[in-house]
Backbone as a chain_set.jsonl record, in Angstrom:
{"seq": "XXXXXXXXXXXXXXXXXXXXXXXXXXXXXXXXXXXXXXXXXXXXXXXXXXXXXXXXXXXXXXXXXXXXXXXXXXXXXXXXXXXXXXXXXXXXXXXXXXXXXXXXXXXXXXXXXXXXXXXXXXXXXXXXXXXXXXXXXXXXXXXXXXXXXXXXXXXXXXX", "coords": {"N": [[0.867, -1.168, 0.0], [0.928, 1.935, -0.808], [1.631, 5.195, 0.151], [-0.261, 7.448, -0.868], [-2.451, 6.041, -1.497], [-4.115, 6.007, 0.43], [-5.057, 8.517, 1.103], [-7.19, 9.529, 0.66], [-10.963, 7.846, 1.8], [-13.032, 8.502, -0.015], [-13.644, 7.104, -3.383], [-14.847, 8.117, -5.14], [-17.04, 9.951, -6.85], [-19.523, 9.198, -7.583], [-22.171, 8.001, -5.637], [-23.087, 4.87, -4.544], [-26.475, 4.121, -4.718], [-29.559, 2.791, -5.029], [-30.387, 2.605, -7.027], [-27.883, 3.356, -9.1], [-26.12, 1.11, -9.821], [-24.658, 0.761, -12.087], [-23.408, 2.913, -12.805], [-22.13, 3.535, -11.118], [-20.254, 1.054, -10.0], [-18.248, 1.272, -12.519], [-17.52, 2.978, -12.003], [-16.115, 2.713, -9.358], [-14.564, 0.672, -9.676], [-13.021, 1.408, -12.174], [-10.785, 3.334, -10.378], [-10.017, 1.229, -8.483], [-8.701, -0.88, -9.72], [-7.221, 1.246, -11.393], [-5.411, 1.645, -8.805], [-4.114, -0.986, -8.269], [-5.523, -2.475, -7.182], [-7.042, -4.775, -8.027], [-7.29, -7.712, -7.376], [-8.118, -7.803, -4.621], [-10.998, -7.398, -4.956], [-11.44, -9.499, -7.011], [-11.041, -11.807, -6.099], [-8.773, -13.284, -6.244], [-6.263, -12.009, -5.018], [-4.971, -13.141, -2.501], [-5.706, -14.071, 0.969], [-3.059, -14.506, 3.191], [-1.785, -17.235, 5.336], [-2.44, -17.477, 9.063], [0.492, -16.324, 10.812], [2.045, -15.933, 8.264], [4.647, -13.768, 6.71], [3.512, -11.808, 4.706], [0.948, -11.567, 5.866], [-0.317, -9.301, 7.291], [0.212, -6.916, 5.576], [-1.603, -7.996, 3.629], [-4.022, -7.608, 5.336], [-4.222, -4.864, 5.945], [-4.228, -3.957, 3.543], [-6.972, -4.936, 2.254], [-8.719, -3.889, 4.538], [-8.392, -1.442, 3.901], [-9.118, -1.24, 0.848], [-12.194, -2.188, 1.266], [-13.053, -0.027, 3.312], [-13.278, 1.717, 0.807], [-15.046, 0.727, -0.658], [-17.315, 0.728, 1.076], [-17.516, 3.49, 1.731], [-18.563, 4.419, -0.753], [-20.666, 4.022, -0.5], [-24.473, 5.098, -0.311], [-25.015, 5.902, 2.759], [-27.26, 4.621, 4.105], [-27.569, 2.095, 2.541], [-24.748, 1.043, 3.033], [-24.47, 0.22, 5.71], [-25.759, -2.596, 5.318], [-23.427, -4.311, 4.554], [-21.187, -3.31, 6.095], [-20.303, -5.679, 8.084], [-19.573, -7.366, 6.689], [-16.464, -9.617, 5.913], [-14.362, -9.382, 4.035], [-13.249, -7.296, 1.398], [-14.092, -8.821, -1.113], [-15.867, -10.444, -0.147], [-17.939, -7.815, 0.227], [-17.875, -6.592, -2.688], [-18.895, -8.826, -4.093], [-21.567, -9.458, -2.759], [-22.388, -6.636, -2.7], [-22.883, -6.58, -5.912], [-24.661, -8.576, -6.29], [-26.938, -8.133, -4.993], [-27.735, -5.517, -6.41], [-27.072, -5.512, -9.237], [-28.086, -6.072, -12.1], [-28.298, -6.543, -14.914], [-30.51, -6.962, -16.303], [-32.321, -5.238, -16.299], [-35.233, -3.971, -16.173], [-36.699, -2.107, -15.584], [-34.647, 0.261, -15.534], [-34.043, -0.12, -18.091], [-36.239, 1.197, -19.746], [-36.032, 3.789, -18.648], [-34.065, 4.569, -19.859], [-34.005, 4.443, -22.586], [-36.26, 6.244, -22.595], [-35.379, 8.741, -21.891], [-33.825, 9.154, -23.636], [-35.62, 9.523, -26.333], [-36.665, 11.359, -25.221], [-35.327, 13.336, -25.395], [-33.679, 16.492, -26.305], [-32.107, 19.306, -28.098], [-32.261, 21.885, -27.171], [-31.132, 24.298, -25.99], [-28.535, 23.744, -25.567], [-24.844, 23.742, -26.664], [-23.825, 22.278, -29.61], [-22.044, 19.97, -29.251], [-22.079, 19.515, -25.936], [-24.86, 18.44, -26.846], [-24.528, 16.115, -27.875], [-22.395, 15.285, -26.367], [-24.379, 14.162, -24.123], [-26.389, 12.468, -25.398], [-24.919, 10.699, -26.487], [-23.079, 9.625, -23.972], [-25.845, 8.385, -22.969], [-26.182, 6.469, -24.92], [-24.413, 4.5, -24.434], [-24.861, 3.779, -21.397], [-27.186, 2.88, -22.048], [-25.736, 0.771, -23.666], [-24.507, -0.78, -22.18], [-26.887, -2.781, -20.899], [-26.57, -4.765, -22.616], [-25.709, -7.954, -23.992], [-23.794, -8.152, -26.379], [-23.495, -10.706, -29.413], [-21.678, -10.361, -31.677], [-20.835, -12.111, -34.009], [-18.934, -12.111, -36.375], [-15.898, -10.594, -36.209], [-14.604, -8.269, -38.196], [-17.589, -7.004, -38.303], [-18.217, -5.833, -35.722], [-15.469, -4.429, -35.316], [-15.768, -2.677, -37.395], [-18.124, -1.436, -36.261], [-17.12, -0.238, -34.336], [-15.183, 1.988, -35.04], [-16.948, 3.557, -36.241], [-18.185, 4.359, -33.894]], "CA": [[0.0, 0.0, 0.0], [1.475, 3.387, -0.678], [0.677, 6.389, 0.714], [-1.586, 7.81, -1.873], [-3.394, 5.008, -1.77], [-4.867, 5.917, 2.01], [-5.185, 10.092, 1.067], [-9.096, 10.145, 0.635], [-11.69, 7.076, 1.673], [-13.847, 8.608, -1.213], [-13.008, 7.243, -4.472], [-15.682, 8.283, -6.447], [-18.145, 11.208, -6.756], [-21.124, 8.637, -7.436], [-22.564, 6.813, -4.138], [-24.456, 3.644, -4.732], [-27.88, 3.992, -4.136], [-30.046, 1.597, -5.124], [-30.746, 2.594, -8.795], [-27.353, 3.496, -10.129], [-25.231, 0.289, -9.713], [-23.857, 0.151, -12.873], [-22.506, 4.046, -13.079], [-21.042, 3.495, -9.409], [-19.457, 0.283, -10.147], [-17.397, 1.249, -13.329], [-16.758, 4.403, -11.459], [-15.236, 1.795, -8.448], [-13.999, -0.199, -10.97], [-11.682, 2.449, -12.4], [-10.423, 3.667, -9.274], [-9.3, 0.109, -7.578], [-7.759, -1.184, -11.018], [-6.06, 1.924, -11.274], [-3.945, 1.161, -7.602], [-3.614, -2.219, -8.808], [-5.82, -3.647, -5.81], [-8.473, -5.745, -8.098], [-7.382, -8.967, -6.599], [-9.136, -8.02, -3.503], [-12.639, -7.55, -5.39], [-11.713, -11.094, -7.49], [-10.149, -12.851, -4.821], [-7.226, -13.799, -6.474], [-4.66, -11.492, -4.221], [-5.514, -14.663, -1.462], [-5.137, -13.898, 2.237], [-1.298, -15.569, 3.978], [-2.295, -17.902, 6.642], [-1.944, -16.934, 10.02], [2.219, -16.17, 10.825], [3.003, -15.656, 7.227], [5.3, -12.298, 6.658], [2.719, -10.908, 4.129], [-0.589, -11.528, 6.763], [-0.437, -7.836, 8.222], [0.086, -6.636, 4.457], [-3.186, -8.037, 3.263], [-5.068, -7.001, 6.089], [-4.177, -3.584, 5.512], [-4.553, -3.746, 1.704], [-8.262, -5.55, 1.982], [-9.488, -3.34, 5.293], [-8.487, -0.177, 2.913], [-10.372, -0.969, -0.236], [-13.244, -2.126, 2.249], [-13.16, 0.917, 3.217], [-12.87, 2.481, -0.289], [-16.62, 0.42, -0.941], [-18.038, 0.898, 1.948], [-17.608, 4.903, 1.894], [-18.725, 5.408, -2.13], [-22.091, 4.153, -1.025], [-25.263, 6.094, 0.595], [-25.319, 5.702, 4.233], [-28.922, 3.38, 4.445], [-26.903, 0.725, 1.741], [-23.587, 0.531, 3.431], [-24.646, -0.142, 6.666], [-25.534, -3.661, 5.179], [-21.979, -4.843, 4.338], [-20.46, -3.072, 7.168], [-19.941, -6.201, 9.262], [-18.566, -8.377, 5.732], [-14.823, -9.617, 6.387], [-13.396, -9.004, 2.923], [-13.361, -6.535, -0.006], [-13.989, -9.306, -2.09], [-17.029, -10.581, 0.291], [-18.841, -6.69, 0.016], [-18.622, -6.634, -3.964], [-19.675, -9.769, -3.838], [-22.884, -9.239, -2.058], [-23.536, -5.576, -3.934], [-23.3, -6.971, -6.983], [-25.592, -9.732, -5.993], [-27.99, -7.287, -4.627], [-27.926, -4.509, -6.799], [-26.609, -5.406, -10.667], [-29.472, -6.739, -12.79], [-28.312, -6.226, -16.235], [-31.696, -6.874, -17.728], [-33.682, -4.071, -15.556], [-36.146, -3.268, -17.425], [-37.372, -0.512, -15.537], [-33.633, 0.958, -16.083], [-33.789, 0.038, -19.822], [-37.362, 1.564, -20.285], [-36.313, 4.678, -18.506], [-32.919, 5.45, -20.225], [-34.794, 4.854, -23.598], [-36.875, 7.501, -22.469], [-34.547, 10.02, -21.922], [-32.706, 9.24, -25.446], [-36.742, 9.411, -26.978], [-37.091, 12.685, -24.878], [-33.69, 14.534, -25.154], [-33.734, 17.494, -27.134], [-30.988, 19.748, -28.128], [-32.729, 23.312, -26.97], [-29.99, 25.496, -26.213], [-27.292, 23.103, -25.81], [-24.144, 23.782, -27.687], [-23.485, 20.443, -30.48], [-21.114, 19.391, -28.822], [-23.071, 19.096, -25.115], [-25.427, 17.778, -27.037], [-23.823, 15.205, -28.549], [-22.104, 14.068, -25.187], [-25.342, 13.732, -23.261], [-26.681, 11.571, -26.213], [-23.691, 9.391, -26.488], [-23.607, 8.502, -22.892], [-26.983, 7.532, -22.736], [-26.429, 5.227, -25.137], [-23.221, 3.634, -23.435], [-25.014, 3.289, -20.32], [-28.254, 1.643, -22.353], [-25.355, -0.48, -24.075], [-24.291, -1.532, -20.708], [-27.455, -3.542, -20.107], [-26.817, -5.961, -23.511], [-24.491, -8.683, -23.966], [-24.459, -8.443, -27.91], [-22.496, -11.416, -30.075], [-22.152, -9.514, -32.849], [-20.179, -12.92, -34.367], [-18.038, -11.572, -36.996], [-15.19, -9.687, -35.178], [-15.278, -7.587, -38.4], [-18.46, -5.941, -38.088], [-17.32, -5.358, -34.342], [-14.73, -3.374, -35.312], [-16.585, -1.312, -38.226], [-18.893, -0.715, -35.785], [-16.525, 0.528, -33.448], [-14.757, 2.56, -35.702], [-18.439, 4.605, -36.657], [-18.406, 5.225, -32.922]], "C": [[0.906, 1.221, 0.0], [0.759, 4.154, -0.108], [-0.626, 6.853, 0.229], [-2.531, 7.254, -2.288], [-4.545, 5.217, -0.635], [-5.011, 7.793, 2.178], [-6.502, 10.504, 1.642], [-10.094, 8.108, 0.68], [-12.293, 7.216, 0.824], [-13.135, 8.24, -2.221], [-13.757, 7.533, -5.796], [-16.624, 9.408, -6.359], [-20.02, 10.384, -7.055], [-20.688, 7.368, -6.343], [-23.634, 6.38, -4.814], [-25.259, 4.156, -3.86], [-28.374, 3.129, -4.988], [-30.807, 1.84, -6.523], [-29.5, 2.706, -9.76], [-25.651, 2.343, -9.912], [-24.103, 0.132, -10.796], [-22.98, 1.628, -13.084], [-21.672, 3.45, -11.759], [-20.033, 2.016, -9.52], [-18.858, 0.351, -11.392], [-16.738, 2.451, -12.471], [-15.669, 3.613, -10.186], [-13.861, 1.588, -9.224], [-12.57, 0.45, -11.586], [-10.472, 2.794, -11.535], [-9.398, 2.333, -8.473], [-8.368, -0.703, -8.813], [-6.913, -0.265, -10.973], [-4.882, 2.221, -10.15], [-3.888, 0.162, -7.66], [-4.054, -3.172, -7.127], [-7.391, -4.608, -6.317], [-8.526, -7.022, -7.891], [-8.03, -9.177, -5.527], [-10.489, -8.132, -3.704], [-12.593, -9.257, -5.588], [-11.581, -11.938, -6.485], [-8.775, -13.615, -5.218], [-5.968, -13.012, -5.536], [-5.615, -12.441, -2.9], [-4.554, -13.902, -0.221], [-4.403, -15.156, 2.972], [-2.262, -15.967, 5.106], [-1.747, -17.002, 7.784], [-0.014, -16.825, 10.003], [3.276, -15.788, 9.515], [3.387, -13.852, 6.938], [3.983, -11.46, 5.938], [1.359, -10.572, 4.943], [-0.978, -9.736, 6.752], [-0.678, -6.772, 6.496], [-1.252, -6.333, 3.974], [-3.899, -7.784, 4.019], [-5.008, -5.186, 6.311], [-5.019, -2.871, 4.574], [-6.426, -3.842, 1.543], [-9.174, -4.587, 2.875], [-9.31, -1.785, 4.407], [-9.943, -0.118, 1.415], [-11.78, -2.093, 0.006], [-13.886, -1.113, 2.507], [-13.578, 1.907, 2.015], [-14.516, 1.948, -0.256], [-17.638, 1.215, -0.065], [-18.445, 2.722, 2.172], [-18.163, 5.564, 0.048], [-20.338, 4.859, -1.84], [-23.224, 4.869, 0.294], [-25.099, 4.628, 1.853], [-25.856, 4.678, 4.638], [-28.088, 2.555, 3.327], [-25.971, 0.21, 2.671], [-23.737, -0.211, 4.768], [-25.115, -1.839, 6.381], [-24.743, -4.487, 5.279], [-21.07, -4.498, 4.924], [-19.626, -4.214, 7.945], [-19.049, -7.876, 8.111], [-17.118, -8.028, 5.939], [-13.853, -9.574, 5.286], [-13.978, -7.914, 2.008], [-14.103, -7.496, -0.773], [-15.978, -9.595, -1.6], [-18.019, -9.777, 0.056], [-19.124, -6.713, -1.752], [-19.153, -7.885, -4.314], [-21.0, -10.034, -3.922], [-23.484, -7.852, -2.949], [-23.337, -6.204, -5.121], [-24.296, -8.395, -7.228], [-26.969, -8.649, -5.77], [-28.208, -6.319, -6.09], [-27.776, -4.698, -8.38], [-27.564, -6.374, -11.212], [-29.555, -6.184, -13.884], [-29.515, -6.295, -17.346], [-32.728, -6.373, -16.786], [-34.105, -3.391, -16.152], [-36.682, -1.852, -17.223], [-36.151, 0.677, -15.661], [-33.966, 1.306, -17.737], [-34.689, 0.845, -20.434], [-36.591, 3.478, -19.846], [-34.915, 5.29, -19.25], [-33.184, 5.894, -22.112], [-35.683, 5.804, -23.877], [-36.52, 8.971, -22.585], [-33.609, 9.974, -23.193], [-34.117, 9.685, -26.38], [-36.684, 11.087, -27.092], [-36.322, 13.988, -25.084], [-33.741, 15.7, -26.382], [-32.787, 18.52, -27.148], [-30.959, 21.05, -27.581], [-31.695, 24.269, -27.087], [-28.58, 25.032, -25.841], [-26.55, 23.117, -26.957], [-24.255, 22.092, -28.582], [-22.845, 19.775, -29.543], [-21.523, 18.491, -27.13], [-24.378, 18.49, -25.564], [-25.215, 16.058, -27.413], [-23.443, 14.197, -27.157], [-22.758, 13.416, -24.168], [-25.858, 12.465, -24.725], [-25.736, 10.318, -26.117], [-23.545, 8.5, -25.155], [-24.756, 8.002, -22.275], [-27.078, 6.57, -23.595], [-25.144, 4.38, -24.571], [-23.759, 3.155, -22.599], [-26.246, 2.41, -21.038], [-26.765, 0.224, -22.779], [-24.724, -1.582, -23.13], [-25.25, -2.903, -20.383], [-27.941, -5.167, -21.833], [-25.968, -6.297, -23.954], [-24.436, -9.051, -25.801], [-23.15, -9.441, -28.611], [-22.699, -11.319, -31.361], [-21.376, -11.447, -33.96], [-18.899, -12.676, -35.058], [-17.283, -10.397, -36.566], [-15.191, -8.176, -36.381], [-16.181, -6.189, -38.593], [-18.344, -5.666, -36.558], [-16.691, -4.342, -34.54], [-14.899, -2.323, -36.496], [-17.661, -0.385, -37.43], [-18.768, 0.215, -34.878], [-16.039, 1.566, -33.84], [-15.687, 3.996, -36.029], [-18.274, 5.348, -35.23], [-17.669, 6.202, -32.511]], "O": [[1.638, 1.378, 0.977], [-0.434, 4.029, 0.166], [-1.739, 6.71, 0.735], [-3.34, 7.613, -3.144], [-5.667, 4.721, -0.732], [-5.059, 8.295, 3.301], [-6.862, 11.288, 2.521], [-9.889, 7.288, -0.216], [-12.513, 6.121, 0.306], [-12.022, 8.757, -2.329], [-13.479, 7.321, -6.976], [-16.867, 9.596, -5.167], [-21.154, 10.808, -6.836], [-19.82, 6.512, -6.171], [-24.593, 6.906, -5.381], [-25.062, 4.538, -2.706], [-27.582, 2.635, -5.79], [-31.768, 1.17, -6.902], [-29.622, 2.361, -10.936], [-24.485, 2.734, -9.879], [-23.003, -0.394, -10.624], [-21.843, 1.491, -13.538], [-20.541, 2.966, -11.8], [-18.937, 2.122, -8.97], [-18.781, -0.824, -11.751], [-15.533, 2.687, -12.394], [-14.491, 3.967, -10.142], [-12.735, 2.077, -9.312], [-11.412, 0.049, -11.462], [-9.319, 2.578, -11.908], [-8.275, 2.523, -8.005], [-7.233, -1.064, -8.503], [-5.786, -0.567, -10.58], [-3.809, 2.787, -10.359], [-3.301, -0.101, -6.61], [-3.459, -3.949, -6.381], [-8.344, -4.985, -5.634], [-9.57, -7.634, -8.118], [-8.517, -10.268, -5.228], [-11.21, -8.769, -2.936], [-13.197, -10.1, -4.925], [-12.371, -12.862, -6.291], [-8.013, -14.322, -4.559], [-4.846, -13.51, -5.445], [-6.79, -12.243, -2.589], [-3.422, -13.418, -0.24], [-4.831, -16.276, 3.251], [-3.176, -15.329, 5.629], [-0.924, -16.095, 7.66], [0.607, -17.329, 9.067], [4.476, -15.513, 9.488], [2.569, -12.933, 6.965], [3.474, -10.531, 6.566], [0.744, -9.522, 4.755], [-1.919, -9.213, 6.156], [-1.647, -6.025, 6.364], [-1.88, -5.281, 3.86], [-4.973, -7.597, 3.447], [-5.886, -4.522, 6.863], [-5.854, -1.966, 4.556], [-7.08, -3.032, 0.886], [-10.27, -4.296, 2.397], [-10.308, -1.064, 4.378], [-10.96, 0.522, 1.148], [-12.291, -2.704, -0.934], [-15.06, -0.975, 2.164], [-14.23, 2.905, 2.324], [-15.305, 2.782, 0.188], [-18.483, 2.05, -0.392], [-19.494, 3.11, 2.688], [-18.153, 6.742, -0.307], [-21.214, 5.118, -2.666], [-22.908, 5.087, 1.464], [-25.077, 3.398, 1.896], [-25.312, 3.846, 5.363], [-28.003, 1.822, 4.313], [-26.168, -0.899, 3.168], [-23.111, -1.262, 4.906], [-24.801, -2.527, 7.353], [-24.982, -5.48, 5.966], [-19.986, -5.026, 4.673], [-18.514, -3.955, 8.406], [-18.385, -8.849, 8.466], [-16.585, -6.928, 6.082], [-12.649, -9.707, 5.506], [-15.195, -7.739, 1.957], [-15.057, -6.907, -1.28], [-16.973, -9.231, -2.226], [-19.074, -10.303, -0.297], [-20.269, -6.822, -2.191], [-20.139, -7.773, -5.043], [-21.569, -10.647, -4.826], [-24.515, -7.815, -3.62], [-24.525, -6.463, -5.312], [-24.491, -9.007, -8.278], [-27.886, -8.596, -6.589], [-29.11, -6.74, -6.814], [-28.494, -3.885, -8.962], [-27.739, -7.463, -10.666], [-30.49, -5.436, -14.167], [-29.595, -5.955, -18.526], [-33.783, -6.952, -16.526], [-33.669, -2.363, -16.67], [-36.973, -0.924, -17.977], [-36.479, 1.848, -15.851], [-34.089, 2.358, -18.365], [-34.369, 1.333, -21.519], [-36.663, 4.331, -20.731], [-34.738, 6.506, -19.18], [-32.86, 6.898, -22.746], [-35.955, 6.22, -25.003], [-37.06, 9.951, -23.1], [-32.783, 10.825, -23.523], [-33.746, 10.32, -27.367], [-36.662, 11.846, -28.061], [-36.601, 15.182, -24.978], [-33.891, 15.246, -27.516], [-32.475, 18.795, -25.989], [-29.846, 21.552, -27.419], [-31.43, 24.929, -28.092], [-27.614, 25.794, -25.808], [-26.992, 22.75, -28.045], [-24.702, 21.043, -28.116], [-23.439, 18.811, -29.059], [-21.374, 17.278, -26.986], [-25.063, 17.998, -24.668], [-25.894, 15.087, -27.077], [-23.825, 13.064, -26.865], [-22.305, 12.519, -23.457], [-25.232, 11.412, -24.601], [-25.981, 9.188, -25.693], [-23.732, 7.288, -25.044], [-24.749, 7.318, -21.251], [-27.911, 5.695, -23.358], [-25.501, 3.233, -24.303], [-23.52, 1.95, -22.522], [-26.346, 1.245, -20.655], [-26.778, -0.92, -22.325], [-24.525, -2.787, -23.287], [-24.783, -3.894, -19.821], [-28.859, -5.965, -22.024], [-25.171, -5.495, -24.441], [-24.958, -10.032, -26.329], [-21.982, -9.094, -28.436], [-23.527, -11.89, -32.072], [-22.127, -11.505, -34.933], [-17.841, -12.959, -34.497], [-17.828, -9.295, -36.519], [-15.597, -7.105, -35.929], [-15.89, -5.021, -38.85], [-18.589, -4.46, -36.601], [-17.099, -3.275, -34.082], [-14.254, -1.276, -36.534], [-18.012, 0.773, -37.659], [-19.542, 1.105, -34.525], [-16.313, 2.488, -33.072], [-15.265, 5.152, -36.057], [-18.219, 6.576, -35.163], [-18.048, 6.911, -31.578]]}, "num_chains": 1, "name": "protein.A"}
């Protein structure tokens, strides 16, 4: 753990609440990849048995980005996963709870706001970037096999 790793418990400006799981967990997501601690979400960085040199290490490392979860979400959530004994255990459990890639009442309402969106006095450009990430976050909730890699990457290319 470096220093700068233990500056700010906040690592994100969006707190889970109980509708926006999937902004708040890429926003995590970013954040714990980028200090190179996503073994504690997967569970692959594995906690040393009792007496081994690294023990004290990982209980550092794991009660930090514990911490790091536990403080990006509202108040009435966290208090759930408060009393879970790993990092890995809490995303775990919110993403058990909370990630439901085929929520319809998400999908209905972000289609809404792409139906409804209108450019009024928004420059192009703000227009443009509210459009675009509403469809990112709709494309979030579909696992598409486009087959031919391809049209994959023509299609990526358009974007």
């Amino acid at each position: 753990m470096s220093p700068s790793d233990n500056l700010s418990l906040q690592i994100t400006n969006h707190k889970l609440n109980s509708r926006n799981f999937l902004q708040w967990s890429q926003s995590v997501l970013l954040v714990i990849r980028g200090r190179g601690k996503m073994g504690y979400l997967t569970g692959q960085t594995k906690r040393p048995k009792d007496g081994e040199p690294d023990r004290a290490t990982w209980e550092l490392d794991n009660s930090i980005v514990m911490a790091w979860l536990i403080h990006s979400m509202e108040p009435q959530l966290s208090q759930n996963f408060l009393f879970l004994k790993t990092a890995k255990a809490i995303w775990d459990a919110v993403t058990a709870t909370y990630s439901d890639l085929g929520n319809c009442y998400q999908v209905f309402e972000l289609k809404t706001k792409l139906r409804e969106t209108r450019r009024g006095t928004l420059e192009v450009t703000e227009y443009f970037t509210l459009i675009n990430n509403l469809w990112q976050e709709l494309d979030m909730f579909y696992e598409a096999d486009w087959g031919d890699p391809e049209i994959v990457r023509e299609i990526l290319e358009i974007r």
